[in-house]
Coordinates of C-alpha atoms and ligand atoms in Angstrom, one line a residue:
X311 CA 10.9 -9.7 -12.1
X312 CA 8.9 -6.9 -13.8
X313 CA 6.1 -5.1 -12.0
X314 CA 3.7 -2.4 -13.0
X315 CA 3.6 0.4 -10.4
X316 CA 1.5 3.6 -10.0
X317 CA 2.9 6.8 -8.4
X318 CA 0.3 8.7 -6.3
X319 CA 0.5 11.8 -4.1
X320 CA -1.9 13.2 -1.5
X321 CA -1.0 16.8 -0.5
X322 CA 2.7 16.1 -1.3
X323 CA 2.9 12.8 0.6
X324 CA 3.9 10.4 -2.1
X325 CA 3.6 6.7 -2.6
X326 CA 4.5 3.9 -5.0
X327 CA 1.3 1.7 -5.3
X328 CA 1.4 -1.8 -6.6
X329 CA -1.7 -4.0 -7.3
X330 CA -0.2 -7.0 -5.5
X331 CA -3.2 -9.2 -6.3
X332 CA -1.2 -9.7 -9.6
X333 CA 2.2 -10.5 -8.1
X334 CA 1.9 -11.7 -4.5
X335 CA 5.2 -9.8 -3.6
X336 CA 6.5 -10.6 -0.2
X337 CA 6.0 -8.1 2.7
X338 CA 9.4 -9.1 4.0
X339 CA 11.5 -8.0 1.1
X340 CA 12.7 -4.8 3.0
X341 CA 15.7 -4.3 0.7
X342 CA 13.6 -4.2 -2.5
X343 CA 10.9 -1.9 -1.0
X344 CA 13.5 0.4 0.3
X345 CA 15.2 0.5 -3.1
X346 CA 11.9 1.3 -4.9
X347 CA 11.3 4.2 -2.5
X348 CA 14.9 5.6 -2.9
X349 CA 14.8 9.0 -4.6
X350 CA 18.1 8.4 -6.4
X351 CA 18.4 4.7 -7.1
X352 CA 14.7 3.9 -7.3
X353 CA 11.3 5.4 -8.2
X354 CA 11.3 7.6 -5.0
X355 CA 8.5 7.9 -2.5
X356 CA 7.7 8.5 1.2
X357 CA 6.1 5.0 1.3
X358 CA 5.0 2.0 -0.7
X359 CA 1.5 0.4 -0.7
X360 CA 0.3 -3.0 -1.7
X361 CA -3.3 -3.3 -2.8
X362 CA -4.3 -6.9 -1.9
X363 CA -7.5 -9.0 -1.7
X364 CA -9.2 -8.7 1.6
X365 CA -10.8 -12.1 2.0
X366 CA -13.4 -10.5 4.4
X367 CA -17.0 -10.4 3.3
X368 CA -18.0 -6.8 2.4
X369 CA -14.5 -5.5 2.1
X370 CA -13.3 -4.5 -1.4
X371 CA -9.6 -4.7 -0.7
X372 CA -6.8 -4.7 1.8
X373 CA -4.0 -2.1 2.4
X374 CA -0.5 -3.0 3.3
X375 CA 1.7 0.0 4.0
X376 CA 5.5 0.3 4.1
X377 CA 7.6 3.3 5.1
X378 CA 10.5 4.3 2.7
X379 CA 12.9 2.5 5.1
X380 CA 11.4 -0.7 3.6
X381 CA 9.6 -1.8 6.8
X382 CA 5.9 -2.5 7.1
X383 CA 4.4 0.2 9.3
X384 CA 1.2 1.3 10.9
X385 CA -1.7 3.2 9.3
X386 CA -1.0 5.9 6.7
X387 CA -3.8 8.4 6.2
X388 CA -2.7 10.0 3.0
X389 CA -1.6 6.6 1.7
X390 CA -5.1 5.3 2.5
X391 CA -6.6 8.1 0.6
X392 CA -4.3 7.5 -2.4
X393 CA -5.1 3.7 -2.3
X394 CA -8.9 4.5 -2.4
X395 CA -8.3 6.7 -5.5
X396 CA -6.3 3.8 -7.1
X397 CA -9.0 1.3 -6.3
X398 CA -11.6 3.6 -7.9
X399 CA -9.3 4.0 -10.9
X400 CA -9.3 0.2 -11.2
X401 CA -13.1 0.2 -11.0
X402 CA -13.1 -1.9 -7.8
X403 CA -15.9 0.4 -6.5
X404 CA -17.9 3.3 -7.7
X405 CA -18.5 5.9 -4.9
X406 CA -18.1 4.3 -1.5
X407 CA -15.8 1.5 -0.3
X408 CA -14.8 -0.5 2.7
X409 CA -11.3 -1.9 3.1
X410 CA -9.0 -3.2 5.8
X411 CA -5.7 -1.9 7.0
X412 CA -3.3 -2.8 9.8
X413 CA -5.4 -0.7 12.3
X414 CA -8.8 -2.2 11.2
X415 CA -11.6 -1.4 8.8
X416 CA -11.9 1.9 7.0
X417 CA -14.9 3.4 5.1
X418 CA -14.0 5.9 2.3
X419 CA -15.7 7.8 -0.5
X420 CA -14.3 9.7 -3.6
X421 CA -15.8 12.7 -5.4
X422 CA -14.0 14.5 -8.2
X423 CA -10.6 13.3 -7.0
X424 CA -11.2 14.3 -3.4
X425 CA -11.1 11.3 -1.0
X426 CA -12.8 11.2 2.5
X427 CA -11.3 8.4 4.7
X428 CA -12.8 7.4 8.0
X429 CA -10.1 7.1 10.6
X430 CA -10.1 5.0 13.8
X431 CA -11.7 6.3 17.0
X432 CA -9.3 8.1 19.4
X433 CA -9.7 7.9 23.1
X434 CA -6.3 7.8 24.9
X435 CA -4.7 11.2 24.7
X436 CA -1.6 11.5 26.9
X437 CA -0.5 14.9 28.2
X438 CA 3.3 15.3 28.1
X439 CA 5.4 18.4 28.8
X440 CA 4.5 20.8 26.0
X441 CA 2.8 18.1 23.9
X442 CA 0.0 15.7 23.5
X443 CA 0.7 12.1 22.5
X444 CA -2.1 10.1 20.7
X445 CA -2.6 7.3 18.1
X446 CA -4.7 7.9 15.0
X447 CA -3.6 4.7 13.4
X448 CA 0.0 5.7 13.8
X449 CA 1.6 7.3 16.9
X450 CA 1.8 11.1 17.0
X451 CA 3.5 13.6 19.2
X452 CA 1.8 17.0 18.8
X453 CA 3.4 20.2 20.0
X454 CA 2.4 23.9 19.5
X455 CA 5.1 26.2 18.1
X456 CA 5.5 29.6 16.5
X457 CA 7.4 30.8 13.4
X458 CA 6.8 27.3 12.1
X459 CA 8.0 28.1 8.6
X460 CA 11.5 28.9 9.9
X461 CA 11.9 25.7 12.0
X462 CA 14.3 22.9 11.1
X463 CA 11.8 20.1 11.3
X464 CA 14.3 17.4 10.5
X465 CA 16.6 18.4 13.4
X466 CA 13.8 19.3 15.9
X467 CA 11.7 16.3 15.0
X468 CA 14.5 13.8 15.2
X469 CA 15.5 15.1 18.7
X470 CA 12.0 14.0 19.9
X471 CA 11.7 10.9 17.8
X472 CA 15.1 9.6 19.1
X473 CA 14.7 10.7 22.8
X474 CA 14.7 8.2 25.6
X475 CA 10.9 7.7 25.5
X476 CA 10.5 7.2 21.8
X477 CA 13.8 5.9 20.4
X478 CA 12.8 2.2 20.5
X479 CA 9.3 2.3 18.8
X480 CA 9.7 5.7 17.2
X481 CA 7.0 8.3 16.9
X482 CA 5.9 10.9 14.3
X483 CA 6.3 14.5 15.4
X484 CA 3.9 17.2 14.5
X485 CA 4.6 20.9 15.0
X486 CA 1.5 23.1 14.8
X487 CA 0.9 26.8 14.6
X488 CA -2.6 28.1 15.1
X489 CA -3.9 30.6 12.4
X490 CA -7.5 30.8 13.5
X491 CA -9.7 28.6 15.8
X492 CA -10.3 26.1 13.0
X493 CA -7.2 26.7 10.8
X494 CA -3.7 25.4 11.7
X495 CA -0.4 25.1 9.9
X496 CA 1.3 21.8 10.4
X497 CA 4.8 20.4 9.6
X498 CA 5.6 16.8 10.4
X499 CA 8.7 14.7 11.0
X500 CA 7.8 11.1 9.9
X501 CA 9.0 7.9 11.6
X502 CA 10.3 5.5 9.0
X503 CA 11.0 8.3 6.6
X504 CA 13.2 9.9 9.2
X505 CA 12.7 13.3 7.6
X506 CA 10.0 15.9 7.2
X507 CA 7.3 14.9 4.7
X508 CA 5.1 17.5 2.9
X509 CA 2.0 16.1 4.6
X510 CA 1.0 13.4 7.1
X511 CA -2.6 12.3 7.1
X512 CA -2.7 10.5 10.5
X513 CA -0.6 13.5 11.7
X514 CA -3.1 16.2 10.8
X515 CA -5.8 14.0 12.2
X516 CA -3.9 13.9 15.5
X517 CA -3.3 17.7 15.4
X518 CA -7.0 18.5 14.8
X519 CA -8.0 16.2 17.7
X520 CA -5.3 17.6 19.9
X521 CA -6.4 21.2 19.2
X522 CA -9.9 20.3 20.3
X523 CA -8.6 18.4 23.4
X524 CA -6.6 21.5 24.3
X525 CA -9.7 23.7 23.8
X526 CA -7.9 25.7 21.1
X527 CA -11.0 25.1 19.1
X528 CA -14.6 24.2 19.8
X529 CA -15.2 23.3 16.1
X530 CA -15.8 19.7 14.9
X531 CA -14.3 20.4 11.5
X532 CA -10.8 21.8 11.3
X533 CA -8.7 22.8 8.2
X534 CA -5.0 22.1 8.2
X535 CA -2.4 23.7 6.0
X536 CA 0.5 21.4 5.3
X537 CA 3.6 22.0 3.1
X538 CA 2.0 20.2 0.2
X539 CA -1.5 21.6 0.3
X540 CA -4.5 21.5 2.8
X541 CA -6.6 18.8 4.4
X542 CA -9.8 18.8 6.5
X543 CA -10.4 16.7 9.6
X544 CA -14.0 16.3 11.0
X545 CA -15.1 14.4 14.1
X546 CA -17.6 13.9 16.8
X547 CA -16.5 14.1 20.4
X548 CA -18.0 13.0 23.6
X549 CA -16.2 13.2 26.9
X550 CA -12.7 13.0 25.5
X551 CA -13.4 10.2 23.0
X552 CA -13.3 11.1 19.3
X553 CA -15.5 9.2 16.9
X554 CA -16.7 9.5 13.3
X555 CA -13.3 10.9 12.4
X556 CA -12.9 11.7 8.7
X557 CA -9.8 12.9 6.8
X558 CA -10.6 14.6 3.5
X559 CA -8.4 15.9 0.8
X560 CA -7.1 15.4 -2.8
X561 CA -5.3 12.3 -4.1
X562 CA -3.7 12.2 -7.5
X563 CA -2.2 9.7 -9.9
X564 CA 1.1 11.3 -11.0
X565 CA 2.4 8.6 -13.4
X566 CA 2.5 4.8 -14.0
X567 CA 5.4 2.6 -15.1
X568 CA 7.1 -0.7 -15.0
X569 CA 10.1 -1.6 -12.7
X570 CA 12.3 -4.6 -12.9
X571 CA 14.7 -6.1 -10.4
Ligands
API1520 N1 5.3 7.2 9.0 C1 4.1 6.7 9.7 C2 3.2 6.0 8.7 C3 2.7 6.9 7.6 C4 2.0 8.1 8.1 C5 1.7 9.2 7.1 N2 2.3 9.1 5.8 C6 0.2 9.4 7.0 O1 -0.2 10.0 6.0 O2 -0.5 9.1 7.9 C7 4.5 5.8 10.8 O3 5.4 4.9 10.6 O4 4.0 5.9 11.9

């Protein structure tokens, strides 16, 4: 089979994107999806995304997300932003769009290559020893650290991701170092990639909300520096519930090609 693919990146979190309305590829072909994401034997990416027809009135498309391990996973914030950019490239919409993903409906808009993606509301924030645990469409463990650029994220992140609490379902692990009240540096170990990624959209969303929940900031708009660039997270908050949560940053088409298997 020969399939046209597009390679996108959002602050260094990179994805193979396929317009699956044309191919109807199976979501269960884990082996093929893993191979396409392999950085030596395939195209190489942190994840792979199908653009599909939504079938729901008012929605322009549907997002199906796979981690590079080949398994379908929960919401990907940077992947969602890249998919919005791809849908705009295909002229599916002009400025604003509405699509569905595994965690529900998402509004989004694009201006000059910068995509703003509305994330799900967040209400259950669990306090753990030295961390907060919350779900922004994917599960995130958020812990404050210092000297973040000298940490071994793969080792330290895996130790948490595979501990007794998280080893079954997994979790993403975010290390955060405050710079100012509304500027934080973040490094993330991603479940399903099982390594550090250069950026994690649902991760920085979790960090921004966690910093507010810990009263590290009283701002409703927070900038986050990641290894692959920087992102903004803005939100409303009322009594521990976070709504109108928006993740904003660049999304870029790197190349397109054809792949056969
Ligand atoms: N690895 C995550 C999904 C992708 C999250 C990340 N790429 C993002 O931008 O949100 C998980 O399995 O929970």
